């Protein structure tokens, strides 16, 4: 493809992308295809000679679009929202058009310098302490691919600093602390690093939040048996139910255990800190005062297209001392003089995508107020959903609604108290009805053995009407499921 052919194909691509976005509301949310649908439609080897690009572009529409789940659909309430703004698309397009793997300053000065700046912008948007900012010269932030990468890096940095402090430590003594509600990234980091993971208990009564006492007794118990817990992954807004670990209590415990580093994973909920009214509930003051690192994903609810995970640390030396291997061919005078950040020492790979561009585009185009408006709108829509649920005598809220997430289950009124098992059967039936539909998409979870359904709001297109429609679909399916369940239990009695 030459430049003029690209110009033509590019115009067409933008036109088609616009048409796609216009048509979203009329599409099913989930793809109506079966596993393996694509294989018979695509040759099993690349073509011997190059094909005409128009054919390729048409095949994208014909073969790929029907197999997509439409995460930007206004009736997408599954998992967590994933950001897709036109500013973000353009940022990625420009970034892709120059393909700069800006691993150090000299390899592409603008890539590093813009990242240093937008990470401070993002920190200011969220109200993070100056000690997390690149401006501080001691702490700082970098864009990562995912919250899992961010946690892995925080753990690697914590391990290295612990080993420097206690050089006699054996690897098998080290322990990563998580809770039973921590994202699987905790256990995965343990697998990758060959370290043990201790999963602390959290309780329904505490809304699945980690309490100080639980942490304290685990630390004391492990100390007695010669184990070395060196890092805790605390969560603000767990994936299952939006739970928030009790950071004020954790902070008290951490004071007595200064070697324990604390990484706060707020992959989904962290962007809500852009609105000052959500800072207290998410314990931003505590994060600013005592967390060693903090991560949130702008690519979920934060309007910046995947991948846009942000990791901030209070001490950048912990990162560079753990990750800096400078072979002679990568040495630069700027790096040696410490006048520029070499971001390759702030993540696992060497090369990195030029992601700061989409941050710059989105944050400028929305402004702080536009960003806040998006967050407040989603939370307002979730509040509407909650108010509708509260009018139902079948659908019940399970844990307190968290930002834009509601966890509910069916629990119809009945003479005798229903067992968890029986209600799980009802909720599984209900969920299989919901998931057989293609006009709405929700996901399921289990909280201490209880089957629940998650309703997560955050797509840009979702409006009040979509929430009312969703609730009416849920109510109808709920009534159907309860009738079937009553029928079933009558039959099993007789
Ligand atoms: C989504 C999520 C993750 C995982 O994010 P990735 O960027 O896909 O690794 C981790 N933690 C929480 C709380 C999440 O919601």
Coordinates of C-alpha atoms and ligand atoms in Angstrom, one line a residue:
X1 CA 0.0 0.0 0.0
X2 CA 1.5 3.4 -0.9
X3 CA 0.7 6.7 0.7
X4 CA -2.1 7.6 -1.6
X5 CA -3.7 4.2 -1.3
X6 CA -3.4 4.6 2.5
X7 CA -5.1 8.0 2.3
X8 CA -8.1 6.4 0.5
X9 CA -8.3 3.3 2.7
X10 CA -7.9 5.5 5.8
X11 CA -10.9 7.7 4.8
X12 CA -12.9 4.7 4.2
X13 CA -11.9 3.2 7.6
X14 CA -13.0 6.3 9.5
X15 CA -16.3 6.4 7.6
X16 CA -16.9 2.8 8.5
X17 CA -15.9 3.3 12.1
X18 CA -18.5 6.1 12.3
X19 CA -21.2 3.9 10.8
X20 CA -20.3 1.2 13.3
X21 CA -20.8 3.6 16.2
X22 CA -24.1 4.9 14.7
X23 CA -25.4 1.4 14.4
X24 CA -24.3 0.1 17.8
X25 CA -27.7 0.6 19.5
X26 CA -29.4 -1.6 16.9
X27 CA -26.9 -4.5 17.2
X28 CA -27.1 -7.4 19.6
X29 CA -24.6 -6.9 22.5
X30 CA -23.1 -10.3 22.2
X31 CA -22.0 -12.1 19.1
X32 CA -24.4 -14.7 17.7
X33 CA -21.7 -17.1 16.6
X34 CA -20.5 -20.5 17.8
X35 CA -17.0 -21.5 18.8
X36 CA -14.9 -22.2 15.7
X37 CA -17.1 -20.0 13.5
X38 CA -14.2 -18.3 11.8
X39 CA -12.0 -21.2 10.8
X40 CA -14.0 -22.4 7.8
X41 CA -14.3 -18.8 6.5
X42 CA -10.6 -18.0 6.4
X43 CA -7.8 -19.8 4.6
X44 CA -5.5 -21.9 6.8
X45 CA -2.3 -20.2 5.4
X46 CA -1.5 -16.6 4.4
X47 CA -2.0 -15.9 0.6
X48 CA 1.0 -16.5 -1.7
X49 CA 0.6 -13.1 -3.3
X50 CA -0.7 -9.9 -1.8
X51 CA -4.4 -9.2 -1.9
X52 CA -6.3 -6.1 -2.8
X53 CA -6.9 -4.0 0.4
X54 CA -10.5 -3.3 -0.4
X55 CA -11.2 -7.1 -0.2
X56 CA -9.4 -7.2 3.1
X57 CA -11.3 -4.2 4.5
X58 CA -14.6 -5.8 3.4
X59 CA -13.7 -9.1 5.0
X60 CA -13.3 -7.3 8.3
X61 CA -16.9 -6.1 8.1
X62 CA -18.2 -9.4 6.8
X63 CA -16.3 -11.9 9.0
X64 CA -15.0 -10.1 12.1
X65 CA -17.7 -7.6 13.1
X66 CA -20.3 -10.4 13.5
X67 CA -18.0 -12.2 15.9
X68 CA -17.5 -9.2 18.1
X69 CA -18.9 -8.5 21.6
X70 CA -19.9 -4.9 21.5
X71 CA -18.3 -3.5 24.7
X72 CA -19.5 0.0 23.8
X73 CA -23.1 -1.0 23.4
X74 CA -25.4 0.9 25.7
X75 CA -26.8 -2.4 27.1
X76 CA -23.4 -3.8 28.0
X77 CA -23.4 -4.2 31.8
X78 CA -20.9 -7.2 32.0
X79 CA -17.4 -7.3 33.6
X80 CA -16.4 -3.7 33.8
X81 CA -16.8 -1.0 31.1
X82 CA -13.9 -0.6 28.7
X83 CA -13.1 2.8 27.4
X84 CA -13.4 3.8 23.8
X85 CA -13.4 7.5 22.9
X86 CA -12.7 8.9 19.5
X87 CA -9.9 11.0 21.0
X88 CA -8.4 7.7 22.2
X89 CA -8.8 6.1 18.8
X90 CA -7.0 9.1 17.2
X91 CA -4.3 9.0 19.8
X92 CA -3.6 5.4 19.0
X93 CA -3.7 6.1 15.3
X94 CA -1.1 8.8 15.4
X95 CA 1.0 6.7 17.8
X96 CA 0.8 3.7 15.4
X97 CA 1.7 5.9 12.5
X98 CA 5.2 6.6 13.9
X99 CA 5.8 3.3 15.7
X100 CA 8.2 4.6 18.3
X101 CA 9.3 2.0 20.9
X102 CA 10.3 4.8 23.3
X103 CA 12.3 2.7 25.8
X104 CA 14.6 5.4 26.8
X105 CA 14.7 9.2 26.4
X106 CA 17.1 9.2 23.4
X107 CA 15.1 6.6 21.5
X108 CA 12.3 9.1 21.1
X109 CA 12.4 12.2 23.4
X110 CA 8.7 13.2 22.9
X111 CA 7.5 9.7 24.0
X112 CA 9.1 9.8 27.4
X113 CA 8.6 13.5 28.0
X114 CA 4.9 13.4 27.2
X115 CA 4.5 10.4 29.4
X116 CA 6.2 12.1 32.3
X117 CA 3.8 15.1 31.9
X118 CA 0.5 13.2 31.4
X119 CA 1.2 10.9 34.3
X120 CA 1.4 14.0 36.5
X121 CA -1.7 15.4 34.9
X122 CA -3.5 12.1 35.6
X123 CA -2.2 12.2 39.2
X124 CA -3.6 15.7 39.7
X125 CA -6.9 14.7 38.1
X126 CA -7.2 11.9 40.7
X127 CA -5.9 14.0 43.7
X128 CA -2.9 11.8 44.3
X129 CA -0.2 13.2 46.6
X130 CA 2.7 15.2 45.1
X131 CA 5.0 12.4 46.3
X132 CA 3.5 10.1 43.6
X133 CA 4.3 12.6 40.9
X134 CA 7.2 12.7 38.4
X135 CA 7.7 16.3 39.4
X136 CA 8.8 15.1 42.9
X137 CA 11.9 13.6 41.4
X138 CA 11.6 10.7 43.9
X139 CA 8.3 9.1 43.1
X140 CA 6.6 9.0 39.8
X141 CA 4.2 7.3 37.4
X142 CA 4.4 5.2 34.2
X143 CA 1.8 3.8 31.8
X144 CA 1.6 0.0 31.8
X145 CA -0.4 -2.5 29.7
X146 CA -2.6 -3.8 32.5
X147 CA -3.3 -3.8 36.2
X148 CA -1.7 -7.3 36.3
X149 CA 1.5 -5.9 34.9
X150 CA 1.3 -3.0 37.4
X151 CA 0.9 -5.3 40.3
X152 CA 3.7 -7.6 39.1
X153 CA 6.1 -4.7 38.9
X154 CA 5.1 -3.4 42.3
X155 CA 5.7 -6.9 43.7
X156 CA 9.1 -7.2 42.0
X157 CA 10.1 -3.8 43.3
X158 CA 9.0 -4.7 46.8
X159 CA 10.8 -8.0 46.7
X160 CA 14.1 -6.4 45.6
X161 CA 13.9 -3.7 48.3
X162 CA 13.2 -6.4 50.9
X163 CA 16.1 -8.5 49.8
X164 CA 18.4 -5.5 49.9
X165 CA 17.2 -4.8 53.5
X166 CA 17.5 -8.4 54.6
X167 CA 20.1 -10.1 52.4
X168 CA 19.8 -13.5 54.2
X169 CA 16.2 -13.9 53.2
X170 CA 15.5 -17.1 51.2
X171 CA 13.0 -16.9 48.3
X172 CA 10.8 -19.7 49.8
X173 CA 10.3 -17.6 52.9
X174 CA 8.8 -14.7 51.1
X175 CA 5.0 -14.3 51.0
X176 CA 2.6 -12.1 49.0
X177 CA -0.6 -11.1 50.8
X178 CA -3.9 -10.9 49.0
X179 CA -7.5 -11.5 50.1
X180 CA -10.0 -13.9 48.7
X181 CA -11.5 -11.0 46.8
X182 CA -8.2 -9.8 45.2
X183 CA -8.1 -10.0 41.5
X184 CA -6.4 -13.2 40.2
X185 CA -3.4 -11.0 39.5
X186 CA -2.1 -11.7 43.0
X187 CA -2.0 -15.4 42.7
X188 CA -0.7 -15.1 39.1
X189 CA 2.2 -12.9 40.3
X190 CA 3.0 -15.6 42.9
X191 CA 3.0 -18.3 40.1
X192 CA 5.2 -16.3 37.8
X193 CA 7.7 -15.3 40.5
X194 CA 7.6 -18.6 42.3
X195 CA 6.6 -17.0 45.6
X196 CA 3.9 -18.2 48.0
X197 CA 0.7 -16.3 48.3
X198 CA -1.4 -16.1 51.5
X199 CA -5.0 -15.4 50.8
X200 CA -6.6 -13.5 53.7
X201 CA -10.2 -14.1 54.6
X202 CA -12.8 -11.3 54.2
X203 CA -16.3 -11.6 55.5
X204 CA -19.8 -10.9 54.2
X205 CA -20.4 -8.8 57.4
X206 CA -17.6 -6.5 56.4
X207 CA -18.8 -6.2 52.8
X208 CA -15.8 -8.3 51.8
X209 CA -13.3 -5.6 53.0
X210 CA -10.0 -6.6 54.5
X211 CA -9.9 -5.7 58.2
X212 CA -6.9 -4.7 60.2
X213 CA -7.2 -7.5 62.7
X214 CA -7.2 -10.1 60.0
X215 CA -4.0 -8.7 58.6
X216 CA -2.4 -8.3 62.0
X217 CA -3.0 -11.9 63.1
X218 CA -1.7 -13.3 59.8
X219 CA 1.5 -11.2 60.1
X220 CA 2.1 -12.4 63.6
X221 CA 1.4 -16.0 62.8
X222 CA 3.7 -15.9 59.8
X223 CA 6.5 -14.2 61.7
X224 CA 6.4 -17.0 64.3
X225 CA 6.8 -19.6 61.6
X226 CA 9.7 -17.8 59.9
X227 CA 7.8 -16.6 56.9
X228 CA 8.4 -13.1 55.4
X229 CA 5.3 -11.4 54.2
X230 CA 6.7 -8.5 52.2
X231 CA 3.9 -7.0 50.2
X232 CA 0.1 -6.7 50.5
X233 CA -2.1 -6.1 47.5
X234 CA -5.0 -4.1 48.8
X235 CA -8.0 -3.4 46.6
X236 CA -10.2 -0.3 46.2
X237 CA -13.2 -1.7 44.2
X238 CA -12.8 -5.5 43.9
X239 CA -13.8 -7.1 40.6
X240 CA -16.5 -9.3 42.1
X241 CA -18.4 -6.8 44.3
X242 CA -16.6 -3.4 44.3
X243 CA -15.4 -4.0 47.9
X244 CA -13.0 -1.6 49.4
X245 CA -10.3 -2.8 51.8
X246 CA -10.2 -1.0 55.1
X247 CA -7.1 1.1 54.5
X248 CA -7.3 3.2 57.7
X249 CA -7.1 -0.1 59.7
X250 CA -4.4 -1.5 57.4
X251 CA -2.4 1.6 57.8
X252 CA -2.4 1.2 61.6
X253 CA -1.1 -2.4 61.2
X254 CA 1.4 -1.4 58.6
X255 CA 2.9 1.1 61.1
X256 CA 4.0 -1.8 63.3
X257 CA 5.3 -3.7 60.3
X258 CA 7.3 -1.2 58.3
X259 CA 8.9 -3.8 56.0
X260 CA 5.5 -4.6 54.5
X261 CA 4.9 -2.7 51.3
X262 CA 1.4 -1.9 50.2
X263 CA 0.2 -1.8 46.6
X264 CA -3.3 -0.5 46.1
X265 CA -5.1 -2.0 43.1
X266 CA -7.9 0.3 42.1
X267 CA -8.0 -0.9 38.5
X268 CA -11.6 -0.2 38.0
X269 CA -12.7 2.2 40.7
X270 CA -9.6 4.5 40.9
X271 CA -10.7 6.9 38.2
X272 CA -13.7 7.8 40.4
X273 CA -11.2 9.8 42.5
X274 CA -11.4 12.4 39.7
X275 CA -14.6 13.5 41.6
X276 CA -13.7 14.8 45.0
X277 CA -16.9 13.4 46.5
X278 CA -15.6 9.8 46.0
X279 CA -12.2 10.3 47.6
X280 CA -13.2 9.6 51.1
X281 CA -15.1 6.4 50.5
X282 CA -12.1 5.1 48.5
X283 CA -9.7 6.2 51.2
X284 CA -7.6 8.4 49.0
X285 CA -6.1 10.2 52.1
X286 CA -4.7 6.8 53.3
X287 CA -3.4 5.9 49.8
X288 CA -1.6 9.2 49.7
X289 CA -0.2 8.8 53.2
X290 CA 1.0 5.3 53.3
X291 CA 0.6 3.2 50.1
X292 CA 3.9 2.5 48.3
X293 CA 2.2 2.2 44.9
X294 CA -1.2 2.8 43.3
X295 CA -2.7 1.5 40.1
X296 CA -5.8 2.4 38.2
X297 CA -6.8 1.5 34.6
X298 CA -7.9 4.4 32.5
X299 CA -8.9 1.8 29.9
X300 CA -11.8 0.6 32.0
X301 CA -14.0 3.4 33.1
X302 CA -11.5 6.2 32.4
X303 CA -12.2 7.1 28.8
X304 CA -8.8 6.2 27.4
X305 CA -8.7 3.2 25.0
X306 CA -6.9 0.0 26.0
X307 CA -4.1 -0.2 27.0
X308 CA -3.9 2.5 29.6
X309 CA -3.1 1.2 33.0
X310 CA -1.4 3.7 35.3
X311 CA 1.1 2.8 38.0
X312 CA 2.4 5.4 40.5
X313 CA 5.1 4.7 43.1
X314 CA 6.4 6.8 45.9
X315 CA 10.0 5.7 45.4
X316 CA 11.1 5.3 41.8
X317 CA 14.4 3.9 42.9
X318 CA 12.6 0.7 44.0
X319 CA 11.6 0.2 40.4
X320 CA 14.9 1.0 38.8
X321 CA 17.0 -0.9 41.3
X322 CA 14.8 -4.0 40.6
X323 CA 14.6 -3.6 36.8
X324 CA 17.5 -1.6 35.5
X325 CA 20.0 -3.7 33.5
X326 CA 21.9 -1.3 31.3
X327 CA 24.0 -3.0 28.6
X328 CA 26.5 -0.7 27.0
X329 CA 24.5 -0.2 23.8
X330 CA 21.6 1.2 25.8
X331 CA 23.7 3.6 27.9
X332 CA 23.0 7.2 27.1
X333 CA 24.4 10.4 28.5
X334 CA 21.0 11.6 29.6
X335 CA 20.4 8.3 31.4
X336 CA 23.8 8.4 33.1
X337 CA 23.3 12.0 34.1
X338 CA 19.8 11.1 35.5
X339 CA 18.4 14.1 33.6
X340 CA 15.7 12.1 31.9
X341 CA 13.5 9.1 32.8
X342 CA 14.4 5.9 30.9
X343 CA 11.0 4.2 31.1
X344 CA 12.4 0.8 30.1
X345 CA 13.4 0.6 33.8
X346 CA 9.9 1.1 35.0
X347 CA 8.3 -1.9 33.3
X348 CA 9.0 -5.5 32.4
X349 CA 9.7 -5.2 28.6
X350 CA 12.2 -3.0 26.8
X351 CA 10.1 -1.4 24.1
X352 CA 6.9 0.3 25.0
X353 CA 4.0 1.8 23.0
X354 CA 3.6 5.5 22.7
X355 CA 0.5 5.6 24.9
X356 CA 0.9 9.0 26.4
X357 CA -0.5 10.5 23.2
X358 CA -4.0 9.1 23.8
X359 CA -3.9 10.3 27.5
X360 CA -3.0 13.8 26.2
X361 CA -5.8 13.8 23.6
X362 CA -8.5 12.5 26.0
X363 CA -7.6 14.6 29.0
X364 CA -7.3 17.8 26.9
X365 CA -10.5 17.2 25.0
X366 CA -12.6 16.2 28.0
X367 CA -11.0 18.5 30.5
X368 CA -11.3 17.7 34.2
X369 CA -15.0 18.7 34.2
X370 CA -15.8 16.5 31.2
X371 CA -14.1 13.5 32.8
X372 CA -15.9 14.1 36.1
X373 CA -19.2 14.4 34.2
X374 CA -18.7 10.9 32.7
X375 CA -18.0 9.3 36.1
X376 CA -20.9 11.1 37.8
X377 CA -23.2 10.1 34.9
X378 CA -22.4 6.4 35.3
X379 CA -22.8 6.5 39.1
X380 CA -26.1 8.3 38.7
X381 CA -27.3 5.7 36.3
X382 CA -26.3 2.9 38.7
X383 CA -28.1 4.8 41.5
X384 CA -31.2 4.7 39.2
X385 CA -30.8 0.9 38.8
X386 CA -30.5 0.5 42.6
X387 CA -33.7 2.5 43.1
X388 CA -35.5 0.3 40.7
X389 CA -34.2 -2.9 42.4
X390 CA -35.4 -1.5 45.7
X391 CA -39.0 -1.4 44.4
X392 CA -38.8 -5.1 43.5
X393 CA -39.8 -7.8 46.0
X394 CA -37.8 -10.5 44.1
X395 CA -34.6 -8.8 43.1
X396 CA -32.4 -7.9 46.1
X397 CA -29.1 -6.1 46.5
X398 CA -26.4 -8.3 48.0
X399 CA -23.6 -5.9 48.9
X400 CA -23.8 -2.1 49.1
X401 CA -23.7 -0.7 45.6
X402 CA -20.1 0.5 44.8
X403 CA -19.6 3.4 42.4
X404 CA -21.1 2.1 39.1
X405 CA -21.5 -1.5 40.2
X406 CA -24.5 -3.3 41.7
X407 CA -24.4 -6.9 42.9
X408 CA -27.9 -8.5 43.2
X409 CA -29.6 -11.8 43.3
X410 CA -33.1 -13.2 43.3
X411 CA -34.5 -13.8 46.8
X412 CA -38.3 -14.0 46.6
X413 CA -40.4 -13.7 49.7
X414 CA -41.5 -17.1 51.1
X415 CA -43.0 -18.7 54.1
X416 CA -39.9 -20.7 55.2
X417 CA -36.3 -19.5 55.0
X418 CA -34.6 -20.7 51.8
X419 CA -31.3 -22.4 51.9
X420 CA -28.3 -20.9 50.0
X421 CA -28.3 -24.0 47.8
X422 CA -31.9 -23.6 46.8
X423 CA -31.5 -19.9 46.0
X424 CA -28.3 -20.7 44.1
X425 CA -30.4 -23.0 41.9
X426 CA -32.9 -20.2 41.3
X427 CA -30.2 -17.6 40.5
X428 CA -28.3 -20.0 38.2
X429 CA -31.5 -20.6 36.3
X430 CA -32.2 -16.9 36.1
X431 CA -28.7 -16.1 35.0
X432 CA -28.8 -18.7 32.2
X433 CA -31.9 -17.0 30.9
X434 CA -30.3 -13.6 31.0
X435 CA -27.2 -14.9 29.3
X436 CA -29.2 -16.6 26.5
X437 CA -30.4 -13.1 25.5
X438 CA -28.4 -11.0 23.0
X439 CA -30.0 -7.6 23.9
X440 CA -28.3 -7.2 27.3
X441 CA -25.1 -8.5 28.8
X442 CA -24.4 -9.1 32.5
X443 CA -21.9 -11.3 34.3
X444 CA -22.2 -13.6 37.3
X445 CA -20.2 -13.9 40.4
X446 CA -20.0 -16.0 43.6
X447 CA -19.5 -14.4 47.0
X448 CA -18.6 -16.9 49.7
X449 CA -20.7 -19.5 47.9
X450 CA -23.6 -17.3 47.1
X451 CA -24.5 -17.0 43.4
X452 CA -25.0 -13.4 42.4
X453 CA -25.3 -11.3 39.3
X454 CA -23.2 -8.1 38.6
X455 CA -24.6 -5.0 36.9
X456 CA -21.7 -2.6 35.9
X457 CA -22.5 0.7 34.3
X458 CA -20.0 2.8 32.4
X459 CA -20.4 2.7 28.6
X460 CA -20.5 6.3 27.2
X461 CA -23.7 5.6 25.3
X462 CA -25.7 4.2 28.2
X463 CA -28.7 6.4 29.0
X464 CA -31.6 6.4 31.5
X465 CA -33.8 4.6 29.0
X466 CA -31.2 1.7 28.7
X467 CA -31.2 1.3 32.5
X468 CA -35.0 1.2 32.7
X469 CA -35.1 -1.3 29.8
X470 CA -32.4 -3.4 31.4
X471 CA -34.3 -3.5 34.7
X472 CA -37.6 -4.4 33.0
X473 CA -35.8 -7.3 31.2
X474 CA -34.3 -8.5 34.5
X475 CA -37.7 -8.3 36.2
X476 CA -39.4 -10.3 33.5
X477 CA -36.7 -13.0 33.5
X478 CA -36.8 -13.0 37.3
X479 CA -40.5 -13.6 37.4
X480 CA -40.1 -16.4 34.9
X481 CA -37.3 -18.0 36.9
X482 CA -39.2 -17.8 40.2
X483 CA -42.2 -19.4 38.7
X484 CA -40.2 -22.3 37.3
X485 CA -38.4 -22.7 40.6
X486 CA -41.6 -22.8 42.6
X487 CA -43.0 -25.3 40.1
X488 CA -39.9 -27.4 40.6
X489 CA -40.1 -27.4 44.4
X490 CA -43.8 -28.2 44.3
X491 CA -43.0 -31.2 42.1
X492 CA -40.2 -32.3 44.4
X493 CA -42.5 -32.2 47.5
X494 CA -45.2 -34.3 45.9
Ligands
LIG1 C1 -10.0 -5.5 35.9 C2 -9.3 -5.6 37.1 C3 -8.0 -6.1 37.2 C4 -7.3 -6.6 36.0 O1 -7.0 -5.7 35.1 P1 -6.0 -6.0 33.9 O2 -5.6 -4.6 33.5 O3 -6.8 -6.7 32.8 O4 -4.9 -6.8 34.3 C5 -7.3 -6.1 38.4 N1 -7.9 -5.7 39.5 C6 -9.1 -5.2 39.5 C7 -9.7 -4.7 40.8 C8 -9.9 -5.1 38.3 O5 -11.1 -4.7 38.4

